[in-house]
Amino acid sequence: MKNYTNWRLRIDRWATHIVSVGGIGVIAAVALIFFYLLYEVVPMFRAADAHPQAEYQLQVTSPSPVLHLAVEEQGEFGLRVTVRGELQFFSTADGATVAQQQLPLPPQSQLTSIAGNDPDRSLLVAGLDSGGVIVFKYGYRVRFDGDERVMTPYVQFPYGEAVIDVAGSKSISAVAIQVEDEETTLLALAESGELGRVRFVAEESFLGLEEDVTAKPVIDSLGTVGADVCRLLLDRMQQYVYVAGCNGELSLYRLNDAGIALLDSTKVVAGGIRVTAVEFVSGTYSLLVGDDSGRVRQWFSVRNQQNELTLQEVRDFPVLPGQAAVSRIVAEQRRKGFAVLAADGALGLYNTTARRLVLALQVQPLLTQLALAPRSNYLLLETAVGDQQFWQVENEHPEISWSALWEKVWYESYPRPELIWQSSAATNDFEPKFSLSPLVFGTLKAAFYAMLFATPIAILGAIYTGYFMHPRMRGWVKPVIENMEALPTVIIGFLAGLWLAPVLEANLPGIFSLILVLPIAVLLLSLAYYALPRRIKAWVPDGLEALFLIPYVLFIGWACFALSGPMEAWFFAGDMRSWVTSELGLDFDQRNSLVVGIAMGVAVIPTIFSMTEDAVFSVPRHLTQGSLALGATLWQTLSRVVILTASPGIFSAVMIGLGRAVGETMIVLMATGNTPIMDFNLFSGMRTLAANIAVEMPESEVGSTHFRVLFLAALVLFALTFIFNTAAELVRQRLRERYSSL
Amino acid sequence: MTGRMNTLKKWYSSGEAAIWLSGAAVSVSIIIVLGLLLLIAVNGLAHFWPAKVGAFEYRPSADQVVQLVGEVRDEEVVATDRAQQAGEWLVDPSQPTQQRLLLKVGNRDLYGLDFRWVLAGNIVATAYPGDLLVIERQEWGNYFGYLKSVKTGDGEVVEDDKARGVMSVAIEKALNIRDEIHGIERGEIGRINHAMERQRLKKRRLELGDRLDAESLAELARDRGELDAKYEVLQTKLALLYGELNRDELVLTDAGGRVTVMPVGNVVRAYYPNSFSLTDKIGFYGAKIWEFVSAEPREANTEGGIFPAIFGTVVMVLVMSVLVTPFGVLAAIYLREYAKQGFVTRLVRIAVNNLAGVPSIVYGVFGLGFFVYFLGGNIDQLFYPEVAPAPVFGTPGLLWSSLTLALLTLPVVIVSTEEGLSRVPRAVREGSLALGATKLETLLRIVIPMASPAMMTGMILAVARAAGEVAPLMLVGVVKLAPSLPIDMNAPFLHLDRKFMHMGFHIYDVGFQSPNVEAARPLVYATALMLVAVIVIMNLTAIRIRNSLREKYRGLEQ
């Protein structure tokens, strides 16, 4: 017998352990949600990281100063172009030379300037000190040997090996080249200030075969643009030319077939400061201007009131410690970011949209040349004599900062700073716009209109149900309303989008008149009923007013909608919709906040209703009876005793309803246009946090900034509903304590 | 006058106004709920009732008269000048308003669109000819027209009266052949495909383990040969059946006289709606409802049935309840019976209540990131290296959807079970302990049976909520059209990695992502009706159980 008891006790102990583990496990799983969301969001705010991977000296045949440095896609090889015209391909692991080629320069000539096309700079143009330019293209042929990748560099001369004679025989101080579709334009600026242009017009043979396409250079001169030019830039569309003078004068020219025309010219630095580096941001829309005080500023062209293009300073960036002169700016190829190398060896990685210094490093001051890998994951630095450092960079989410998420940002091609959510587009040099403000605004707007519709109806209805209603009627009204709560929001949403929105649009005067007329009509009915003699009133049992009001309300509703057509014809010239657009100046969408307010209100009413009704119903009987015994009317008891006692419950119900309205997804998805705009207009749509997540999450790249910003949106939603629900829960627990004493 | 003012003042202070206003609020709520349900019911049920199809003589302009055939689907009233501004010619422009009718004219392959707005005033003549034929087709929607003759496979042409009979026999035969084809394709060829895939994975597994030698290669080749041979046999059989299917042809004319030759294999159903008797209509109605519930969708989900969606919802909900009930009950038992009641348990209860209020899309996001990509990705790496790079569990699917919804409905089960456990009177518990039972025995034999109705309520409420949640499922496993059901005759029979269809998502997809919203609208209402009916029934059951439970234990308390 004792053994059996021991066994039972042992099983009991085991059970305690298992249940405890299981119980705690389940609760922990639920807490996991919050921590997982945090885990996915935190990497966005972490600083970037960079560490040197290799340091070596290149085996150069003759040390000549390097003019241009580049790293290829995989980060395995680099290219170095010297002033003598030597092209050296080397391995970034140890500096071993992989291939070498000499450009066919005239004897005793040296290169003075070099430029490449946007974004990958694979087509390069170099200016010679003896005049003219030479154009060449390089790349890597990839072959797969079994599972191994073998890359062989090559150099081509798509426009011929000969030096192109442009801008006379003076030394070329600056060049620029761009390729777009079939058109290539090349600009060369001579020391004298003369600007020459070469266009390559593709000539197809009769048969249209690719190999027979020849490009003939068409050379012309574009006039003089001034001396002491620091940088010459041509945009990708080959329509705008930027000339940056070292004294701080930046000029914007329009380029067309005939020539150039000056659009705007402005001083970009204060007097006495010299411009030291100018570079395009990827996409060739914005310019970065670095000067000798260590400052870097972003400029781009904006249309002013007269619809003319003018140069505007958009933002400036945090200065690197040391405030030494900017010696080099290199832009990232595929993102809106750039690297800055200062004269004292300070190196900074920045992002333009987020106005953020992502990483600040200190390297040897002798390292004067800088190149970024196309994927922005490697950095190559070189001294003037061939010592190189190869760094690995981890910079996954530079576009995010507090200002990028919540403040107005001046995006490229916008006339002023705005709050915009536009997470992706079809092109590669798109500037992602991750402002959460329009989404939060949309969420609050939808919740506001929903609560505006739902709260009066739910609270008044609950007060009636809990206080005035006949018990038999309460017996079936409560389940009906609880079933309303169980209705899937998909169904409410689809009815709102497919049925309610067209009906409202066609009957706008009807719905507005209904909102005004219904309370007045009910009050009139109440007055009429009150004035009836007592004999007739004795026929109607108390507490059934709601039942008799159903046909009355239906009748008023029908009347308002039936009169909507004539009202529209009399007051709004037959079309209230265009009246709203023209007279009130408001945009009108068919699926707008009015529809969402009503639909989400319908979804939220049962939540608020049941909790308020519980609160009103559980006000202790002796309080109401005491009040009535002291001579107060039903109404006085209601307004001065019951509602005050039930007010914590009512508050908590409204909070929970608000939490539900904020998190609603399907209704918003189906009943609005999902446009992330920020205005209070009743007739325009919105995009909420929840609907945004539902729409964009399945299509965002896993682990990207977009992906993590969506997690941040989920976290914001979680936080909002957490605040509302906790407030409601605390109030409810205090209420329980207070009632226990009553 | 003063008498009236007095009445007014007395009325105001008596508070009658408040009573009537708040009563009106209740009326509005009741009207909204019942109106919603009525709207769905009427539109949903009406979808299946055979409507009369009219033949209209229509004058689109002064000198043209066209013959139109179609069902009237909708009507609206427009101002006459709006219509004239739009370029419409009106028979009677003296009226201030014109009525427009939305006609479903079908024949999308002939006309390009299957819906058309016509002005009612311009209709010269209307008739409902008894020989007007409606054909539901596999593709291109409905056909409205007249039967001219039937060409049988042996070249015989049957006309007029006898054609009807021959047509129905031919259609019946074609439908049977189609069923057979379906059976072969889904069942037998499906099995062979499954076996071939298993073969390929086996080979890959051997490759990865460096165990692929001549012997195993030979064995694999042998098995593959067997499967190929079986497949050949089935292929020839299928080719024969397909040939049989389209042997007979129908020669039809539309309203304007255009002749169409339609192979009988295209026909799903053909009927003469204008010559239906009441029994015919009821029979048709029943057949359509059965098709809705049991058939698969056609035409990008705008026609046919929703069986895969119903099946998918049911399977997912079953898997979810298998997951949520034990864990929810376990957590509730721990909270109430084993944990020390104090600050920590209060915190946990607050947390559980909070989680009931968290938006469902947040669960979806968590499910996608943690379950699908993290857990699923790791499972793929550890257990399915041979399937790489195709994901098995590292992609949204049935398991992760059920798990996400289980997490979502966990608070419901916990709260409901806790309520049930709290209603068990202490006297009963203490009596059991006094008689020498251990805590576990008391739980298993006394407390849990008494609380089981509450647990069942919790489970039913959880199921009802899960059946209606769509937002998280959009991220973790539901698709517009699933190629196969999650349960089939191939091992492992319940495929937890498959994507599935869901009724709620079906409503969203068909209503808003469909290429032909007008045609799809009645189907959306019907699906909504089905979903609402299921959920309302489950909720009413749960409420009944809960109320009877409350009554049962009211006497035992205090």
PDB file of C-alpha atoms in Angstrom, chain A residues 8-9 11-12 15-16 18-20 22-24 26-27 29-33 36-37 40 453 456-457 460-465 468-469 473 476-477 479-484 486-495 497-499 518-519 522-523 525-527 529-531 545-547 549-550 553-554 574-575 591 602 605 609 633-635 638 659 663-666 669-670 690 693-694 697-698 702 707 711 714 717-718 721-722 725-726 729-730 732-733 737, chain B residues 7-8 10-34 36-37 39-40 43 82 327-328 330-331 333-335 338 346 348-363 365-366 368-371 373-374 407 410-411 414 436-441 443 445 464 467-471 474-475 503-505 507-508 511-512 517 521 524-525 527-529 531-532 535-537 539-540 543 546-547:
ATOM      1  CA  ARG A   8       1.087   8.321  -6.723  1.00  0.00           C
ATOM      2  CA  LEU A   9       3.025  11.046  -4.946  1.00  0.00           C
ATOM      3  CA  ILE A  11       3.568  11.045 -10.344  1.00  0.00           C
ATOM      4  CA  ASP A  12       2.070  14.087  -8.693  1.00  0.00           C
ATOM      5  CA  ALA A  15       3.019  16.375 -13.075  1.00  0.00           C
ATOM      6  CA  THR A  16       3.820  19.552 -11.191  1.00  0.00           C
ATOM      7  CA  ILE A  18       5.607  19.130 -16.445  1.00  0.00           C
ATOM      8  CA  VAL A  19       2.723  21.509 -15.989  1.00  0.00           C
ATOM      9  CA  SER A  20       5.005  24.218 -14.708  1.00  0.00           C
ATOM     10  CA  GLY A  22       4.541  23.681 -20.093  1.00  0.00           C
ATOM     11  CA  GLY A  23       2.757  26.629 -18.587  1.00  0.00           C
ATOM     12  CA  ILE A  24       5.823  28.811 -18.379  1.00  0.00           C
ATOM     13  CA  VAL A  26       3.539  28.782 -23.332  1.00  0.00           C
ATOM     14  CA  ILE A  27       3.659  32.128 -21.621  1.00  0.00           C
ATOM     15  CA  ALA A  29       6.280  31.751 -26.299  1.00  0.00           C
ATOM     16  CA  VAL A  30       3.803  34.555 -26.141  1.00  0.00           C
ATOM     17  CA  ALA A  31       6.422  36.951 -24.810  1.00  0.00           C
ATOM     18  CA  LEU A  32       8.707  35.787 -27.584  1.00  0.00           C
ATOM     19  CA  ILE A  33       6.711  37.838 -30.043  1.00  0.00           C
ATOM     20  CA  TYR A  36      11.562  38.667 -31.792  1.00  0.00           C
ATOM     21  CA  LEU A  37      10.182  41.888 -33.247  1.00  0.00           C
ATOM     22  CA  GLU A  40      14.569  42.110 -36.159  1.00  0.00           C
ATOM     23  CA  PHE A 453     -19.006  56.761 -35.362  1.00  0.00           C
ATOM     24  CA  PRO A 456     -21.781  57.378 -29.213  1.00  0.00           C
ATOM     25  CA  ILE A 457     -23.809  54.501 -30.611  1.00  0.00           C
ATOM     26  CA  LEU A 460     -25.659  55.065 -25.522  1.00  0.00           C
ATOM     27  CA  GLY A 461     -26.854  51.665 -26.649  1.00  0.00           C
ATOM     28  CA  ALA A 462     -25.065  49.924 -23.799  1.00  0.00           C
ATOM     29  CA  ILE A 463     -26.506  52.338 -21.248  1.00  0.00           C
ATOM     30  CA  TYR A 464     -29.963  51.655 -22.562  1.00  0.00           C
ATOM     31  CA  THR A 465     -29.404  47.907 -22.600  1.00  0.00           C
ATOM     32  CA  PHE A 468     -33.554  50.805 -19.231  1.00  0.00           C
ATOM     33  CA  MET A 469     -34.147  47.724 -21.300  1.00  0.00           C
ATOM     34  CA  MET A 473     -35.416  41.893 -24.723  1.00  0.00           C
ATOM     35  CA  TRP A 476     -31.790  38.323 -27.147  1.00  0.00           C
ATOM     36  CA  VAL A 477     -30.144  41.686 -27.810  1.00  0.00           C
ATOM     37  CA  PRO A 479     -26.305  37.587 -28.078  1.00  0.00           C
ATOM     38  CA  VAL A 480     -27.086  39.496 -31.256  1.00  0.00           C
ATOM     39  CA  ILE A 481     -24.462  42.099 -30.425  1.00  0.00           C
ATOM     40  CA  GLU A 482     -21.970  39.438 -29.356  1.00  0.00           C
ATOM     41  CA  ASN A 483     -22.459  37.744 -32.684  1.00  0.00           C
ATOM     42  CA  MET A 484     -21.731  41.052 -34.320  1.00  0.00           C
ATOM     43  CA  ALA A 486     -17.690  37.465 -34.035  1.00  0.00           C
ATOM     44  CA  LEU A 487     -18.351  38.607 -37.596  1.00  0.00           C
ATOM     45  CA  PRO A 488     -15.100  38.300 -39.531  1.00  0.00           C
ATOM     46  CA  THR A 489     -13.741  41.685 -40.502  1.00  0.00           C
ATOM     47  CA  VAL A 490     -13.122  40.388 -44.008  1.00  0.00           C
ATOM     48  CA  ILE A 491     -16.863  40.355 -44.547  1.00  0.00           C
ATOM     49  CA  ILE A 492     -17.390  43.811 -43.093  1.00  0.00           C
ATOM     50  CA  GLY A 493     -14.543  45.051 -45.242  1.00  0.00           C
ATOM     51  CA  PHE A 494     -15.796  43.560 -48.463  1.00  0.00           C
ATOM     52  CA  LEU A 495     -19.292  44.870 -47.889  1.00  0.00           C
ATOM     53  CA  GLY A 497     -15.705  48.281 -50.315  1.00  0.00           C
ATOM     54  CA  LEU A 498     -18.086  46.661 -52.747  1.00  0.00           C
ATOM     55  CA  TRP A 499     -21.507  47.705 -51.490  1.00  0.00           C
ATOM     56  CA  LEU A 518     -32.114  61.047 -37.062  1.00  0.00           C
ATOM     57  CA  PRO A 519     -31.384  62.447 -33.565  1.00  0.00           C
ATOM     58  CA  VAL A 522     -36.041  60.637 -32.367  1.00  0.00           C
ATOM     59  CA  LEU A 523     -36.269  63.592 -29.980  1.00  0.00           C
ATOM     60  CA  LEU A 525     -40.924  61.241 -31.310  1.00  0.00           C
ATOM     61  CA  SER A 526     -39.928  61.192 -27.663  1.00  0.00           C
ATOM     62  CA  LEU A 527     -41.644  64.543 -27.085  1.00  0.00           C
ATOM     63  CA  TYR A 529     -44.830  60.166 -26.822  1.00  0.00           C
ATOM     64  CA  TYR A 530     -44.372  62.124 -23.618  1.00  0.00           C
ATOM     65  CA  ALA A 531     -47.275  64.362 -24.490  1.00  0.00           C
ATOM     66  CA  GLU A 545     -38.627  51.726 -26.773  1.00  0.00           C
ATOM     67  CA  ALA A 546     -35.759  50.292 -28.751  1.00  0.00           C
ATOM     68  CA  LEU A 547     -38.018  47.716 -30.321  1.00  0.00           C
ATOM     69  CA  LEU A 549     -37.812  52.543 -32.693  1.00  0.00           C
ATOM     70  CA  ILE A 550     -36.586  49.929 -35.180  1.00  0.00           C
ATOM     71  CA  VAL A 553     -35.407  54.446 -37.657  1.00  0.00           C
ATOM     72  CA  LEU A 554     -35.793  52.332 -40.778  1.00  0.00           C
ATOM     73  CA  GLY A 574     -27.146  67.297 -59.418  1.00  0.00           C
ATOM     74  CA  ASP A 575     -23.766  66.003 -58.291  1.00  0.00           C
ATOM     75  CA  ARG A 591     -13.309  54.490 -50.866  1.00  0.00           C
ATOM     76  CA  VAL A 602     -19.365  48.554 -37.076  1.00  0.00           C
ATOM     77  CA  ILE A 605     -19.214  48.835 -31.687  1.00  0.00           C
ATOM     78  CA  PHE A 609     -20.939  47.841 -26.253  1.00  0.00           C
ATOM     79  CA  THR A 633     -35.773  60.488 -11.401  1.00  0.00           C
ATOM     80  CA  LEU A 634     -34.465  57.650 -13.525  1.00  0.00           C
ATOM     81  CA  TRP A 635     -32.587  60.174 -15.606  1.00  0.00           C
ATOM     82  CA  LEU A 638     -28.467  57.580 -14.513  1.00  0.00           C
ATOM     83  CA  GLY A 659      -6.853  49.424 -29.552  1.00  0.00           C
ATOM     84  CA  GLY A 663      -4.932  47.276 -35.337  1.00  0.00           C
ATOM     85  CA  GLU A 664      -7.624  46.512 -37.880  1.00  0.00           C
ATOM     86  CA  THR A 665      -6.214  45.349 -41.183  1.00  0.00           C
ATOM     87  CA  MET A 666      -8.736  43.799 -43.535  1.00  0.00           C
ATOM     88  CA  LEU A 669      -7.282  47.079 -46.928  1.00  0.00           C
ATOM     89  CA  MET A 670     -10.606  46.732 -48.679  1.00  0.00           C
ATOM     90  CA  ALA A 690      -1.466  47.313 -40.458  1.00  0.00           C
ATOM     91  CA  ILE A 693       2.379  45.531 -43.520  1.00  0.00           C
ATOM     92  CA  ALA A 694      -0.166  43.201 -45.105  1.00  0.00           C
ATOM     93  CA  MET A 697       5.501  42.203 -46.352  1.00  0.00           C
ATOM     94  CA  PRO A 698       5.062  39.313 -48.791  1.00  0.00           C
ATOM     95  CA  VAL A 702      14.145  39.220 -46.432  1.00  0.00           C
ATOM     96  CA  PHE A 707      11.791  44.273 -44.317  1.00  0.00           C
ATOM     97  CA  PHE A 711       8.914  44.955 -38.501  1.00  0.00           C
ATOM     98  CA  ALA A 714       4.577  46.031 -36.435  1.00  0.00           C
ATOM     99  CA  LEU A 717       1.432  48.830 -33.661  1.00  0.00           C
ATOM    100  CA  PHE A 718       2.225  46.426 -30.852  1.00  0.00           C
ATOM    101  CA  THR A 721      -2.209  48.566 -28.617  1.00  0.00           C
ATOM    102  CA  PHE A 722      -0.130  47.590 -25.590  1.00  0.00           C
ATOM    103  CA  ASN A 725      -4.860  47.714 -23.434  1.00  0.00           C
ATOM    104  CA  THR A 726      -2.678  48.143 -20.367  1.00  0.00           C
ATOM    105  CA  GLU A 729      -6.590  46.682 -17.807  1.00  0.00           C
ATOM    106  CA  LEU A 730      -5.189  48.779 -14.950  1.00  0.00           C
ATOM    107  CA  ARG A 732     -10.408  47.640 -14.778  1.00  0.00           C
ATOM    108  CA  GLN A 733      -8.421  46.113 -11.927  1.00  0.00           C
ATOM    109  CA  GLU A 737     -11.020  46.694  -6.062  1.00  0.00           C
TER     110      GLU A 737
ATOM    111  CA  THR B   7     -44.618  70.215 -21.310  1.00  0.00           C
ATOM    112  CA  LEU B   8     -41.342  70.873 -23.029  1.00  0.00           C
ATOM    113  CA  LYS B  10     -41.050  68.714 -17.992  1.00  0.00           C
ATOM    114  CA  TRP B  11     -40.108  66.451 -20.863  1.00  0.00           C
ATOM    115  CA  TYR B  12     -36.565  67.756 -20.785  1.00  0.00           C
ATOM    116  CA  SER B  13     -36.075  67.259 -17.070  1.00  0.00           C
ATOM    117  CA  SER B  14     -37.758  63.883 -16.973  1.00  0.00           C
ATOM    118  CA  GLY B  15     -34.992  62.447 -19.031  1.00  0.00           C
ATOM    119  CA  GLU B  16     -37.289  60.809 -21.597  1.00  0.00           C
ATOM    120  CA  ALA B  17     -35.048  62.271 -24.289  1.00  0.00           C
ATOM    121  CA  ALA B  18     -32.088  60.251 -23.031  1.00  0.00           C
ATOM    122  CA  ILE B  19     -34.108  57.067 -22.949  1.00  0.00           C
ATOM    123  CA  TRP B  20     -35.291  57.457 -26.512  1.00  0.00           C
ATOM    124  CA  LEU B  21     -31.928  58.559 -27.875  1.00  0.00           C
ATOM    125  CA  SER B  22     -30.111  55.675 -26.300  1.00  0.00           C
ATOM    126  CA  GLY B  23     -32.895  53.382 -27.415  1.00  0.00           C
ATOM    127  CA  ALA B  24     -32.367  54.665 -30.923  1.00  0.00           C
ATOM    128  CA  ALA B  25     -28.690  53.752 -30.574  1.00  0.00           C
ATOM    129  CA  VAL B  26     -29.637  50.181 -29.790  1.00  0.00           C
ATOM    130  CA  SER B  27     -32.056  50.155 -32.707  1.00  0.00           C
ATOM    131  CA  VAL B  28     -29.326  51.386 -35.024  1.00  0.00           C
ATOM    132  CA  SER B  29     -26.981  48.647 -33.820  1.00  0.00           C
ATOM    133  CA  ILE B  30     -29.608  45.960 -34.236  1.00  0.00           C
ATOM    134  CA  ILE B  31     -30.518  47.271 -37.678  1.00  0.00           C
ATOM    135  CA  ILE B  32     -26.864  47.230 -38.705  1.00  0.00           C
ATOM    136  CA  VAL B  33     -26.277  43.658 -37.537  1.00  0.00           C
ATOM    137  CA  LEU B  34     -29.468  42.177 -38.897  1.00  0.00           C
ATOM    138  CA  LEU B  36     -25.683  43.003 -42.673  1.00  0.00           C
ATOM    139  CA  LEU B  37     -26.714  39.395 -42.263  1.00  0.00           C
ATOM    140  CA  LEU B  39     -27.775  41.619 -47.132  1.00  0.00           C
ATOM    141  CA  ILE B  40     -25.336  38.752 -47.287  1.00  0.00           C
ATOM    142  CA  ASN B  43     -27.367  38.307 -52.191  1.00  0.00           C
ATOM    143  CA  ARG B  82     -25.523  63.168 -67.811  1.00  0.00           C
ATOM    144  CA  PHE B 327      -1.175  24.178 -24.647  1.00  0.00           C
ATOM    145  CA  GLY B 328      -3.866  26.636 -23.701  1.00  0.00           C
ATOM    146  CA  LEU B 330      -1.878  23.549 -19.764  1.00  0.00           C
ATOM    147  CA  ALA B 331      -1.081  27.228 -19.396  1.00  0.00           C
ATOM    148  CA  ILE B 333      -4.022  25.082 -15.309  1.00  0.00           C
ATOM    149  CA  TYR B 334      -0.561  26.280 -14.445  1.00  0.00           C
ATOM    150  CA  LEU B 335      -1.763  29.837 -13.891  1.00  0.00           C
ATOM    151  CA  TYR B 338       0.098  25.603  -9.657  1.00  0.00           C
ATOM    152  CA  ARG B 346      -1.233  39.215 -12.077  1.00  0.00           C
ATOM    153  CA  VAL B 348       0.999  37.239 -16.523  1.00  0.00           C
ATOM    154  CA  ARG B 349      -2.753  37.726 -16.662  1.00  0.00           C
ATOM    155  CA  ILE B 350      -2.276  41.294 -17.842  1.00  0.00           C
ATOM    156  CA  ALA B 351       0.100  40.012 -20.493  1.00  0.00           C
ATOM    157  CA  VAL B 352      -2.373  37.369 -21.629  1.00  0.00           C
ATOM    158  CA  ASN B 353      -5.171  39.918 -21.869  1.00  0.00           C
ATOM    159  CA  ASN B 354      -2.918  42.259 -23.758  1.00  0.00           C
ATOM    160  CA  LEU B 355      -2.070  39.562 -26.221  1.00  0.00           C
ATOM    161  CA  ALA B 356      -5.746  39.085 -26.883  1.00  0.00           C
ATOM    162  CA  GLY B 357      -5.782  42.668 -28.083  1.00  0.00           C
ATOM    163  CA  VAL B 358      -2.646  42.669 -30.228  1.00  0.00           C
ATOM    164  CA  PRO B 359      -3.498  43.167 -33.912  1.00  0.00           C
ATOM    165  CA  SER B 360      -3.550  39.922 -35.831  1.00  0.00           C
ATOM    166  CA  ILE B 361      -1.162  41.255 -38.458  1.00  0.00           C
ATOM    167  CA  VAL B 362       1.568  41.435 -35.811  1.00  0.00           C
ATOM    168  CA  TYR B 363       1.151  37.697 -35.282  1.00  0.00           C
ATOM    169  CA  VAL B 365       4.653  39.227 -39.105  1.00  0.00           C
ATOM    170  CA  PHE B 366       6.034  37.164 -36.228  1.00  0.00           C
ATOM    171  CA  LEU B 368       6.627  34.946 -41.161  1.00  0.00           C
ATOM    172  CA  GLY B 369       9.893  36.045 -39.615  1.00  0.00           C
ATOM    173  CA  PHE B 370      10.297  33.515 -36.831  1.00  0.00           C
ATOM    174  CA  PHE B 371       8.394  30.424 -37.920  1.00  0.00           C
ATOM    175  CA  TYR B 373      12.248  32.001 -42.170  1.00  0.00           C
ATOM    176  CA  PHE B 374      14.026  31.109 -38.959  1.00  0.00           C
ATOM    177  CA  LEU B 407      -0.622  31.597 -30.928  1.00  0.00           C
ATOM    178  CA  LEU B 410      -4.146  31.069 -27.224  1.00  0.00           C
ATOM    179  CA  PRO B 411      -5.370  33.926 -25.010  1.00  0.00           C
ATOM    180  CA  ILE B 414      -6.492  30.458 -21.618  1.00  0.00           C
ATOM    181  CA  GLY B 436      -6.485  11.638   0.207  1.00  0.00           C
ATOM    182  CA  ALA B 437      -6.255  12.340  -3.489  1.00  0.00           C
ATOM    183  CA  THR B 438      -3.123  14.008  -4.809  1.00  0.00           C
ATOM    184  CA  LYS B 439      -3.352  17.319  -6.571  1.00  0.00           C
ATOM    185  CA  LEU B 440      -2.926  15.663  -9.951  1.00  0.00           C
ATOM    186  CA  GLU B 441      -5.704  13.174  -9.253  1.00  0.00           C
ATOM    187  CA  LEU B 443      -7.274  17.784 -11.279  1.00  0.00           C
ATOM    188  CA  ARG B 445     -10.790  13.343 -12.026  1.00  0.00           C
ATOM    189  CA  ALA B 464     -14.594  30.650 -34.752  1.00  0.00           C
ATOM    190  CA  ALA B 467     -11.960  30.711 -39.309  1.00  0.00           C
ATOM    191  CA  GLY B 468     -12.480  34.417 -39.818  1.00  0.00           C
ATOM    192  CA  GLU B 469      -8.917  35.751 -39.503  1.00  0.00           C
ATOM    193  CA  VAL B 470      -7.360  36.583 -42.799  1.00  0.00           C
ATOM    194  CA  ALA B 471      -4.643  39.160 -42.231  1.00  0.00           C
ATOM    195  CA  MET B 474      -1.953  36.371 -46.011  1.00  0.00           C
ATOM    196  CA  LEU B 475       1.632  36.324 -44.829  1.00  0.00           C
ATOM    197  CA  MET B 503     -12.579  31.028 -47.258  1.00  0.00           C
ATOM    198  CA  GLY B 504     -11.861  34.440 -45.747  1.00  0.00           C
ATOM    199  CA  PHE B 505      -8.931  35.060 -48.062  1.00  0.00           C
ATOM    200  CA  ILE B 507     -13.530  36.572 -50.241  1.00  0.00           C
ATOM    201  CA  TYR B 508     -10.779  39.184 -50.293  1.00  0.00           C
ATOM    202  CA  GLY B 511     -13.747  40.525 -54.487  1.00  0.00           C
ATOM    203  CA  PHE B 512     -10.681  42.704 -54.962  1.00  0.00           C
ATOM    204  CA  VAL B 517     -15.218  41.710 -60.383  1.00  0.00           C
ATOM    205  CA  ARG B 521     -19.501  39.433 -57.015  1.00  0.00           C
ATOM    206  CA  VAL B 524     -18.213  36.541 -53.027  1.00  0.00           C
ATOM    207  CA  TYR B 525     -21.592  36.996 -51.364  1.00  0.00           C
ATOM    208  CA  THR B 527     -18.803  32.546 -49.836  1.00  0.00           C
ATOM    209  CA  ALA B 528     -19.400  35.272 -47.269  1.00  0.00           C
ATOM    210  CA  LEU B 529     -22.754  33.730 -46.433  1.00  0.00           C
ATOM    211  CA  LEU B 531     -18.442  31.775 -43.688  1.00  0.00           C
ATOM    212  CA  VAL B 532     -20.889  33.825 -41.641  1.00  0.00           C
ATOM    213  CA  ILE B 535     -19.099  31.240 -37.565  1.00  0.00           C
ATOM    214  CA  VAL B 536     -22.493  32.300 -36.250  1.00  0.00           C
ATOM    215  CA  ILE B 537     -23.457  28.695 -35.596  1.00  0.00           C
ATOM    216  CA  ASN B 539     -20.614  31.194 -31.674  1.00  0.00           C
ATOM    217  CA  LEU B 540     -24.201  30.471 -30.769  1.00  0.00           C
ATOM    218  CA  ILE B 543     -22.703  31.002 -25.993  1.00  0.00           C
ATOM    219  CA  ARG B 546     -21.407  29.051 -21.574  1.00  0.00           C
ATOM    220  CA  ASN B 547     -24.835  30.189 -20.425  1.00  0.00           C
TER     221      ASN B 547
END
